[in-house]
Amino acid sequence: MNNEKYTVYGMALSGNCHKVKTILDLSKASYSWIDTDTRVQATRTPEYRAKNPNGEVPLLELPDGRFLPESNAILFYLSQDTPYWPANDDAYAQAQVMRWMFFEQYSHEPYIAVNRARLAIFKTERPDDAAVRSRHEKGRKTLGVMNEHLRDNDFFATKNISIADIALFAYTHVAHEGGFDLNEFSEVQAWLERLLDHGFSKMPPI
Ligand SMILES: N[C@@H](CCC(=O)N[C@@H](CS)C(=O)NCC(=O)O)C(=O)O
């Protein structure tokens, strides 16, 4: 990662944005953060859409003015030449990192992050709603898969912390805000502690 200054358009309560903050902080990169709150439609303005036509945060602005959306693509970009992306001669390790980042976007975020958003941030749904219960069941299955993997592994993709751990940390450490009980998943709890010991920070409370 170079030492020039990045700009992040992000929202502090968003796990997807927290991923970007985590890699920048761990790498001691220089950046500014432009608070872009989806609750007040800050991503819906024509000015913002010109930067990210998909109207979402996070969005990274590179020192040369180019833009990059999608949290896991940003993690890939910012992790080059850091310990959080495996060496270029180890395609299997790189593929394992990608495996867990795809898992995060397809099997984790849609259930664990969405229940947190609907129940605790936007408060548009209630715990007994069928959609919430369905996501809860699927999210518990996901946490179970993670827990099993962590019985034999300290981290997700390799023996070291990678951007797969950064991606999965984001919404796992606040899963309780979406009604998930992490006491059921002791290996996940121990992994979170290892990451906090390494210097990961938590998101602010809602
Ligand atoms: N796949 C995207 C998802 C980003 C995303 O869902 N962002 C939410 C906040 S966490 C957002 O900007 N929502 C605004 C909206 O939908 O209007 C990523 O990983 O960056």
PDB file of C-alpha atoms and ligand atoms in Angstrom:
ATOM      1  CA  MET A   1       0.000   0.000   0.000  1.00  0.00           C
ATOM      2  CA  ASN A   2       1.432   3.408  -0.830  1.00  0.00           C
ATOM      3  CA  ASN A   3       1.515   6.206   1.710  1.00  0.00           C
ATOM      4  CA  GLU A   4      -0.488   8.756  -0.219  1.00  0.00           C
ATOM      5  CA  LYS A   5      -3.788   9.831   1.178  1.00  0.00           C
ATOM      6  CA  TYR A   6      -6.968   7.888   0.433  1.00  0.00           C
ATOM      7  CA  THR A   7     -10.502   9.181   0.874  1.00  0.00           C
ATOM      8  CA  VAL A   8     -13.206   6.864   2.184  1.00  0.00           C
ATOM      9  CA  TYR A   9     -16.910   7.626   1.770  1.00  0.00           C
ATOM     10  CA  GLY A  10     -18.398   5.621   4.588  1.00  0.00           C
ATOM     11  CA  MET A  11     -20.825   5.259   7.461  1.00  0.00           C
ATOM     12  CA  ALA A  12     -19.432   4.316  10.882  1.00  0.00           C
ATOM     13  CA  LEU A  13     -22.257   1.863  11.649  1.00  0.00           C
ATOM     14  CA  SER A  14     -21.780  -0.078   8.409  1.00  0.00           C
ATOM     15  CA  GLY A  15     -19.750  -3.263   8.644  1.00  0.00           C
ATOM     16  CA  ASN A  16     -18.903  -3.035   4.960  1.00  0.00           C
ATOM     17  CA  CYS A  17     -17.354   0.376   5.676  1.00  0.00           C
ATOM     18  CA  HIS A  18     -15.690  -0.929   8.835  1.00  0.00           C
ATOM     19  CA  LYS A  19     -13.755  -3.424   6.695  1.00  0.00           C
ATOM     20  CA  VAL A  20     -12.125  -0.498   4.878  1.00  0.00           C
ATOM     21  CA  LYS A  21     -11.341   1.328   8.119  1.00  0.00           C
ATOM     22  CA  THR A  22      -9.820  -1.874   9.538  1.00  0.00           C
ATOM     23  CA  ILE A  23      -7.331  -2.489   6.707  1.00  0.00           C
ATOM     24  CA  LEU A  24      -6.352   1.194   6.566  1.00  0.00           C
ATOM     25  CA  ASP A  25      -5.823   1.380  10.336  1.00  0.00           C
ATOM     26  CA  LEU A  26      -3.924  -1.917  10.543  1.00  0.00           C
ATOM     27  CA  SER A  27      -1.684  -0.771   7.682  1.00  0.00           C
ATOM     28  CA  LYS A  28      -1.246   2.680   9.243  1.00  0.00           C
ATOM     29  CA  ALA A  29      -2.287   4.255   5.952  1.00  0.00           C
ATOM     30  CA  SER A  30      -3.134   7.921   5.668  1.00  0.00           C
ATOM     31  CA  TYR A  31      -6.779   8.599   4.831  1.00  0.00           C
ATOM     32  CA  SER A  32      -9.678  10.929   5.343  1.00  0.00           C
ATOM     33  CA  TRP A  33     -13.198   9.721   6.056  1.00  0.00           C
ATOM     34  CA  ILE A  34     -16.204  11.488   4.567  1.00  0.00           C
ATOM     35  CA  ASP A  35     -19.244  10.545   6.608  1.00  0.00           C
ATOM     36  CA  THR A  36     -21.881   9.384   4.128  1.00  0.00           C
ATOM     37  CA  ASP A  37     -24.991   8.377   6.040  1.00  0.00           C
ATOM     38  CA  THR A  38     -27.453   6.197   4.138  1.00  0.00           C
ATOM     39  CA  ARG A  39     -30.117   7.025   6.760  1.00  0.00           C
ATOM     40  CA  VAL A  40     -30.293  10.573   5.392  1.00  0.00           C
ATOM     41  CA  GLN A  41     -30.030   9.426   1.764  1.00  0.00           C
ATOM     42  CA  ALA A  42     -26.476  10.736   1.349  1.00  0.00           C
ATOM     43  CA  THR A  43     -25.834   7.987  -1.215  1.00  0.00           C
ATOM     44  CA  ARG A  44     -28.850   9.013  -3.305  1.00  0.00           C
ATOM     45  CA  THR A  45     -27.652  12.424  -4.459  1.00  0.00           C
ATOM     46  CA  PRO A  46     -26.622  12.971  -8.105  1.00  0.00           C
ATOM     47  CA  GLU A  47     -23.148  14.025  -6.907  1.00  0.00           C
ATOM     48  CA  TYR A  48     -22.668  10.760  -5.047  1.00  0.00           C
ATOM     49  CA  ARG A  49     -24.166   8.661  -7.882  1.00  0.00           C
ATOM     50  CA  ALA A  50     -21.596  10.214 -10.196  1.00  0.00           C
ATOM     51  CA  LYS A  51     -18.903   8.692  -7.984  1.00  0.00           C
ATOM     52  CA  ASN A  52     -20.666   5.345  -7.412  1.00  0.00           C
ATOM     53  CA  PRO A  53     -23.584   4.639  -9.769  1.00  0.00           C
ATOM     54  CA  ASN A  54     -24.692   1.814  -7.446  1.00  0.00           C
ATOM     55  CA  GLY A  55     -25.334   4.364  -4.694  1.00  0.00           C
ATOM     56  CA  GLU A  56     -23.711   2.448  -1.845  1.00  0.00           C
ATOM     57  CA  VAL A  57     -20.967   2.906   0.714  1.00  0.00           C
ATOM     58  CA  PRO A  58     -18.122   2.141   1.140  1.00  0.00           C
ATOM     59  CA  LEU A  59     -16.400   3.930  -1.703  1.00  0.00           C
ATOM     60  CA  LEU A  60     -12.642   4.439  -1.884  1.00  0.00           C
ATOM     61  CA  GLU A  61     -11.129   7.388  -3.702  1.00  0.00           C
ATOM     62  CA  LEU A  62      -7.543   6.741  -4.720  1.00  0.00           C
ATOM     63  CA  PRO A  63      -4.877   9.455  -4.460  1.00  0.00           C
ATOM     64  CA  ASP A  64      -5.062   9.864  -8.273  1.00  0.00           C
ATOM     65  CA  GLY A  65      -8.826  10.539  -8.157  1.00  0.00           C
ATOM     66  CA  ARG A  66     -10.106   7.148  -9.348  1.00  0.00           C
ATOM     67  CA  PHE A  67     -12.978   5.535  -7.423  1.00  0.00           C
ATOM     68  CA  LEU A  68     -13.394   1.951  -6.217  1.00  0.00           C
ATOM     69  CA  PRO A  69     -16.663   0.649  -4.676  1.00  0.00           C
ATOM     70  CA  GLU A  70     -17.427  -2.803  -3.159  1.00  0.00           C
ATOM     71  CA  SER A  71     -15.896  -3.487   0.245  1.00  0.00           C
ATOM     72  CA  ASN A  72     -14.184  -6.741  -0.640  1.00  0.00           C
ATOM     73  CA  ALA A  73     -12.689  -5.322  -3.853  1.00  0.00           C
ATOM     74  CA  ILE A  74     -11.383  -2.434  -1.749  1.00  0.00           C
ATOM     75  CA  LEU A  75      -9.876  -4.910   0.730  1.00  0.00           C
ATOM     76  CA  PHE A  76      -8.124  -6.694  -2.144  1.00  0.00           C
ATOM     77  CA  TYR A  77      -6.753  -3.424  -3.505  1.00  0.00           C
ATOM     78  CA  LEU A  78      -5.539  -2.082  -0.162  1.00  0.00           C
ATOM     79  CA  SER A  79      -4.015  -5.385   0.985  1.00  0.00           C
ATOM     80  CA  GLN A  80      -1.498  -5.678  -1.843  1.00  0.00           C
ATOM     81  CA  ASP A  81       2.026  -5.729  -0.384  1.00  0.00           C
ATOM     82  CA  THR A  82       0.681  -6.133   3.140  1.00  0.00           C
ATOM     83  CA  PRO A  83       0.700  -9.284   5.330  1.00  0.00           C
ATOM     84  CA  TYR A  84      -3.087  -9.518   4.846  1.00  0.00           C
ATOM     85  CA  TRP A  85      -2.852 -10.858   1.258  1.00  0.00           C
ATOM     86  CA  PRO A  86      -0.921 -14.088   0.544  1.00  0.00           C
ATOM     87  CA  ALA A  87       2.248 -14.133  -1.553  1.00  0.00           C
ATOM     88  CA  ASN A  88       1.829 -14.146  -5.329  1.00  0.00           C
ATOM     89  CA  ASP A  89       3.388 -17.602  -5.665  1.00  0.00           C
ATOM     90  CA  ASP A  90       0.605 -19.116  -3.519  1.00  0.00           C
ATOM     91  CA  ALA A  91      -2.512 -19.099  -5.681  1.00  0.00           C
ATOM     92  CA  TYR A  92      -4.189 -21.684  -3.430  1.00  0.00           C
ATOM     93  CA  ALA A  93      -3.881 -19.412  -0.397  1.00  0.00           C
ATOM     94  CA  GLN A  94      -5.140 -16.464  -2.449  1.00  0.00           C
ATOM     95  CA  ALA A  95      -8.107 -18.556  -3.615  1.00  0.00           C
ATOM     96  CA  GLN A  96      -8.889 -19.508  -0.010  1.00  0.00           C
ATOM     97  CA  VAL A  97      -9.012 -15.823   0.891  1.00  0.00           C
ATOM     98  CA  MET A  98     -11.425 -15.221  -1.984  1.00  0.00           C
ATOM     99  CA  ARG A  99     -13.482 -18.261  -1.000  1.00  0.00           C
ATOM    100  CA  TRP A 100     -14.196 -16.816   2.428  1.00  0.00           C
ATOM    101  CA  MET A 101     -14.832 -13.329   1.050  1.00  0.00           C
ATOM    102  CA  PHE A 102     -17.440 -14.717  -1.376  1.00  0.00           C
ATOM    103  CA  PHE A 103     -18.891 -16.689   1.532  1.00  0.00           C
ATOM    104  CA  GLU A 104     -19.110 -13.439   3.497  1.00  0.00           C
ATOM    105  CA  GLN A 105     -21.057 -11.675   0.752  1.00  0.00           C
ATOM    106  CA  TYR A 106     -23.421 -14.549  -0.097  1.00  0.00           C
ATOM    107  CA  SER A 107     -23.901 -16.557   3.105  1.00  0.00           C
ATOM    108  CA  HIS A 108     -23.167 -14.090   5.915  1.00  0.00           C
ATOM    109  CA  GLU A 109     -23.926 -10.453   5.100  1.00  0.00           C
ATOM    110  CA  PRO A 110     -27.434 -11.044   3.658  1.00  0.00           C
ATOM    111  CA  TYR A 111     -28.598 -12.636   6.929  1.00  0.00           C
ATOM    112  CA  ILE A 112     -26.472 -11.332   9.781  1.00  0.00           C
ATOM    113  CA  ALA A 113     -25.981  -7.754   8.576  1.00  0.00           C
ATOM    114  CA  VAL A 114     -29.492  -7.392   7.216  1.00  0.00           C
ATOM    115  CA  ASN A 115     -31.172  -8.497  10.458  1.00  0.00           C
ATOM    116  CA  ARG A 116     -29.003  -6.015  12.374  1.00  0.00           C
ATOM    117  CA  ALA A 117     -29.919  -3.244   9.946  1.00  0.00           C
ATOM    118  CA  ARG A 118     -33.654  -3.978   9.948  1.00  0.00           C
ATOM    119  CA  LEU A 119     -33.987  -4.627  13.695  1.00  0.00           C
ATOM    120  CA  ALA A 120     -31.522  -2.200  15.227  1.00  0.00           C
ATOM    121  CA  ILE A 121     -30.573   0.546  12.752  1.00  0.00           C
ATOM    122  CA  PHE A 122     -33.639   1.210  10.596  1.00  0.00           C
ATOM    123  CA  LYS A 123     -36.094  -0.590  12.938  1.00  0.00           C
ATOM    124  CA  THR A 124     -38.304  -1.499   9.975  1.00  0.00           C
ATOM    125  CA  GLU A 125     -38.828  -5.129  11.065  1.00  0.00           C
ATOM    126  CA  ARG A 126     -39.466  -6.980  14.317  1.00  0.00           C
ATOM    127  CA  PRO A 127     -37.922 -10.164  15.749  1.00  0.00           C
ATOM    128  CA  ASP A 128     -41.077 -12.208  15.124  1.00  0.00           C
ATOM    129  CA  ASP A 129     -41.421 -11.247  11.470  1.00  0.00           C
ATOM    130  CA  ALA A 130     -41.155 -14.256   9.170  1.00  0.00           C
ATOM    131  CA  ALA A 131     -38.372 -12.650   7.119  1.00  0.00           C
ATOM    132  CA  VAL A 132     -36.313 -11.928  10.247  1.00  0.00           C
ATOM    133  CA  ARG A 133     -36.783 -15.464  11.551  1.00  0.00           C
ATOM    134  CA  SER A 134     -35.789 -16.944   8.199  1.00  0.00           C
ATOM    135  CA  ARG A 135     -32.606 -14.818   8.078  1.00  0.00           C
ATOM    136  CA  HIS A 136     -31.919 -15.753  11.698  1.00  0.00           C
ATOM    137  CA  GLU A 137     -32.025 -19.457  10.869  1.00  0.00           C
ATOM    138  CA  LYS A 138     -29.728 -19.020   7.864  1.00  0.00           C
ATOM    139  CA  GLY A 139     -27.365 -16.760   9.811  1.00  0.00           C
ATOM    140  CA  ARG A 140     -27.092 -19.326  12.617  1.00  0.00           C
ATOM    141  CA  LYS A 141     -26.165 -21.945  10.030  1.00  0.00           C
ATOM    142  CA  THR A 142     -23.448 -19.624   8.712  1.00  0.00           C
ATOM    143  CA  LEU A 143     -22.076 -19.008  12.203  1.00  0.00           C
ATOM    144  CA  GLY A 144     -22.064 -22.788  12.683  1.00  0.00           C
ATOM    145  CA  VAL A 145     -19.968 -23.260   9.530  1.00  0.00           C
ATOM    146  CA  MET A 146     -17.531 -20.634  10.798  1.00  0.00           C
ATOM    147  CA  ASN A 147     -17.401 -22.230  14.247  1.00  0.00           C
ATOM    148  CA  GLU A 148     -16.596 -25.660  12.788  1.00  0.00           C
ATOM    149  CA  HIS A 149     -13.823 -24.229  10.594  1.00  0.00           C
ATOM    150  CA  LEU A 150     -12.280 -22.458  13.570  1.00  0.00           C
ATOM    151  CA  ARG A 151     -12.059 -25.680  15.609  1.00  0.00           C
ATOM    152  CA  ASP A 152      -8.967 -26.574  13.567  1.00  0.00           C
ATOM    153  CA  ASN A 153      -7.851 -23.167  12.291  1.00  0.00           C
ATOM    154  CA  ASP A 154      -6.853 -19.949  14.040  1.00  0.00           C
ATOM    155  CA  PHE A 155      -7.928 -17.843  11.050  1.00  0.00           C
ATOM    156  CA  PHE A 156     -10.068 -18.381   7.967  1.00  0.00           C
ATOM    157  CA  ALA A 157      -7.966 -18.652   4.843  1.00  0.00           C
ATOM    158  CA  THR A 158      -4.381 -19.259   5.940  1.00  0.00           C
ATOM    159  CA  LYS A 159      -2.333 -19.611   9.111  1.00  0.00           C
ATOM    160  CA  ASN A 160      -2.157 -15.820   9.294  1.00  0.00           C
ATOM    161  CA  ILE A 161      -4.735 -13.056   9.474  1.00  0.00           C
ATOM    162  CA  SER A 162      -5.921 -12.117   5.980  1.00  0.00           C
ATOM    163  CA  ILE A 163      -8.514  -9.856   4.441  1.00  0.00           C
ATOM    164  CA  ALA A 164     -10.924 -12.811   4.732  1.00  0.00           C
ATOM    165  CA  ASP A 165     -10.768 -12.341   8.520  1.00  0.00           C
ATOM    166  CA  ILE A 166     -11.209  -8.582   8.111  1.00  0.00           C
ATOM    167  CA  ALA A 167     -14.301  -9.155   5.944  1.00  0.00           C
ATOM    168  CA  LEU A 168     -15.857 -11.691   8.319  1.00  0.00           C
ATOM    169  CA  PHE A 169     -15.017  -9.729  11.484  1.00  0.00           C
ATOM    170  CA  ALA A 170     -17.100  -6.755  10.340  1.00  0.00           C
ATOM    171  CA  TYR A 171     -20.608  -8.087  10.885  1.00  0.00           C
ATOM    172  CA  THR A 172     -19.731 -11.027  13.154  1.00  0.00           C
ATOM    173  CA  HIS A 173     -18.557  -8.905  16.085  1.00  0.00           C
ATOM    174  CA  VAL A 174     -21.872  -7.031  16.101  1.00  0.00           C
ATOM    175  CA  ALA A 175     -24.076 -10.046  15.313  1.00  0.00           C
ATOM    176  CA  HIS A 176     -25.757  -9.705  18.734  1.00  0.00           C
ATOM    177  CA  GLU A 177     -27.248  -6.400  17.534  1.00  0.00           C
ATOM    178  CA  GLY A 178     -29.181  -8.441  14.978  1.00  0.00           C
ATOM    179  CA  GLY A 179     -30.413 -10.946  17.554  1.00  0.00           C
ATOM    180  CA  PHE A 180     -27.685 -13.610  17.207  1.00  0.00           C
ATOM    181  CA  ASP A 181     -26.243 -15.145  20.376  1.00  0.00           C
ATOM    182  CA  LEU A 182     -22.501 -15.626  19.930  1.00  0.00           C
ATOM    183  CA  ASN A 183     -22.363 -17.615  23.182  1.00  0.00           C
ATOM    184  CA  GLU A 184     -23.524 -20.533  21.028  1.00  0.00           C
ATOM    185  CA  PHE A 185     -20.334 -20.242  18.952  1.00  0.00           C
ATOM    186  CA  SER A 186     -17.355 -20.373  21.290  1.00  0.00           C
ATOM    187  CA  GLU A 187     -14.743 -20.844  18.542  1.00  0.00           C
ATOM    188  CA  VAL A 188     -16.058 -17.727  16.808  1.00  0.00           C
ATOM    189  CA  GLN A 189     -15.809 -15.815  20.075  1.00  0.00           C
ATOM    190  CA  ALA A 190     -12.189 -16.936  20.557  1.00  0.00           C
ATOM    191  CA  TRP A 191     -11.333 -15.890  16.961  1.00  0.00           C
ATOM    192  CA  LEU A 192     -12.849 -12.440  17.580  1.00  0.00           C
ATOM    193  CA  GLU A 193     -10.637 -12.108  20.667  1.00  0.00           C
ATOM    194  CA  ARG A 194      -7.550 -13.055  18.620  1.00  0.00           C
ATOM    195  CA  LEU A 195      -8.382 -10.330  16.098  1.00  0.00           C
ATOM    196  CA  LEU A 196      -9.001  -7.728  18.812  1.00  0.00           C
ATOM    197  CA  ASP A 197      -5.646  -8.695  20.367  1.00  0.00           C
ATOM    198  CA  HIS A 198      -4.026  -8.102  16.965  1.00  0.00           C
ATOM    199  CA  GLY A 199      -5.381  -4.532  16.909  1.00  0.00           C
ATOM    200  CA  PHE A 200      -8.806  -4.788  15.269  1.00  0.00           C
ATOM    201  CA  SER A 201     -11.297  -2.242  16.587  1.00  0.00           C
ATOM    202  CA  LYS A 202     -15.021  -2.574  17.162  1.00  0.00           C
ATOM    203  CA  MET A 203     -17.683  -0.498  15.475  1.00  0.00           C
ATOM    204  CA  PRO A 204     -19.377   2.143  17.641  1.00  0.00           C
ATOM    205  CA  PRO A 205     -22.586   1.011  19.383  1.00  0.00           C
ATOM    206  CA  ILE A 206     -25.814   1.801  17.534  1.00  0.00           C
TER     207      ILE A 206
HETATM  208  N1  LIG B   1     -21.636  -5.398  -1.734  1.00  0.00           N
HETATM  209  C1  LIG B   1     -21.467  -4.068  -1.180  1.00  0.00           C
HETATM  210  C2  LIG B   1     -22.624  -3.784  -0.251  1.00  0.00           C
HETATM  211  C3  LIG B   1     -22.546  -2.362   0.294  1.00  0.00           C
HETATM  212  C4  LIG B   1     -23.796  -1.984   1.049  1.00  0.00           C
HETATM  213  O1  LIG B   1     -24.717  -2.795   1.264  1.00  0.00           O
HETATM  214  N2  LIG B   1     -23.834  -0.751   1.514  1.00  0.00           N
HETATM  215  C5  LIG B   1     -24.975  -0.242   2.229  1.00  0.00           C
HETATM  216  C6  LIG B   1     -24.539   0.169   3.621  1.00  0.00           C
HETATM  217  S1  LIG B   1     -23.881  -1.197   4.520  1.00  0.00           S
HETATM  218  C7  LIG B   1     -25.500   0.974   1.511  1.00  0.00           C
HETATM  219  O2  LIG B   1     -24.727   1.809   1.088  1.00  0.00           O
HETATM  220  N3  LIG B   1     -26.810   1.109   1.358  1.00  0.00           N
HETATM  221  C8  LIG B   1     -27.344   2.307   0.785  1.00  0.00           C
HETATM  222  C9  LIG B   1     -28.549   2.099   0.028  1.00  0.00           C
HETATM  223  O3  LIG B   1     -28.830   0.936  -0.297  1.00  0.00           O
HETATM  224  O4  LIG B   1     -29.187   3.098  -0.264  1.00  0.00           O
HETATM  225  C10 LIG B   1     -20.137  -3.970  -0.460  1.00  0.00           C
HETATM  226  O5  LIG B   1     -19.672  -4.993   0.051  1.00  0.00           O
HETATM  227  O6  LIG B   1     -19.548  -2.882  -0.408  1.00  0.00           O
END
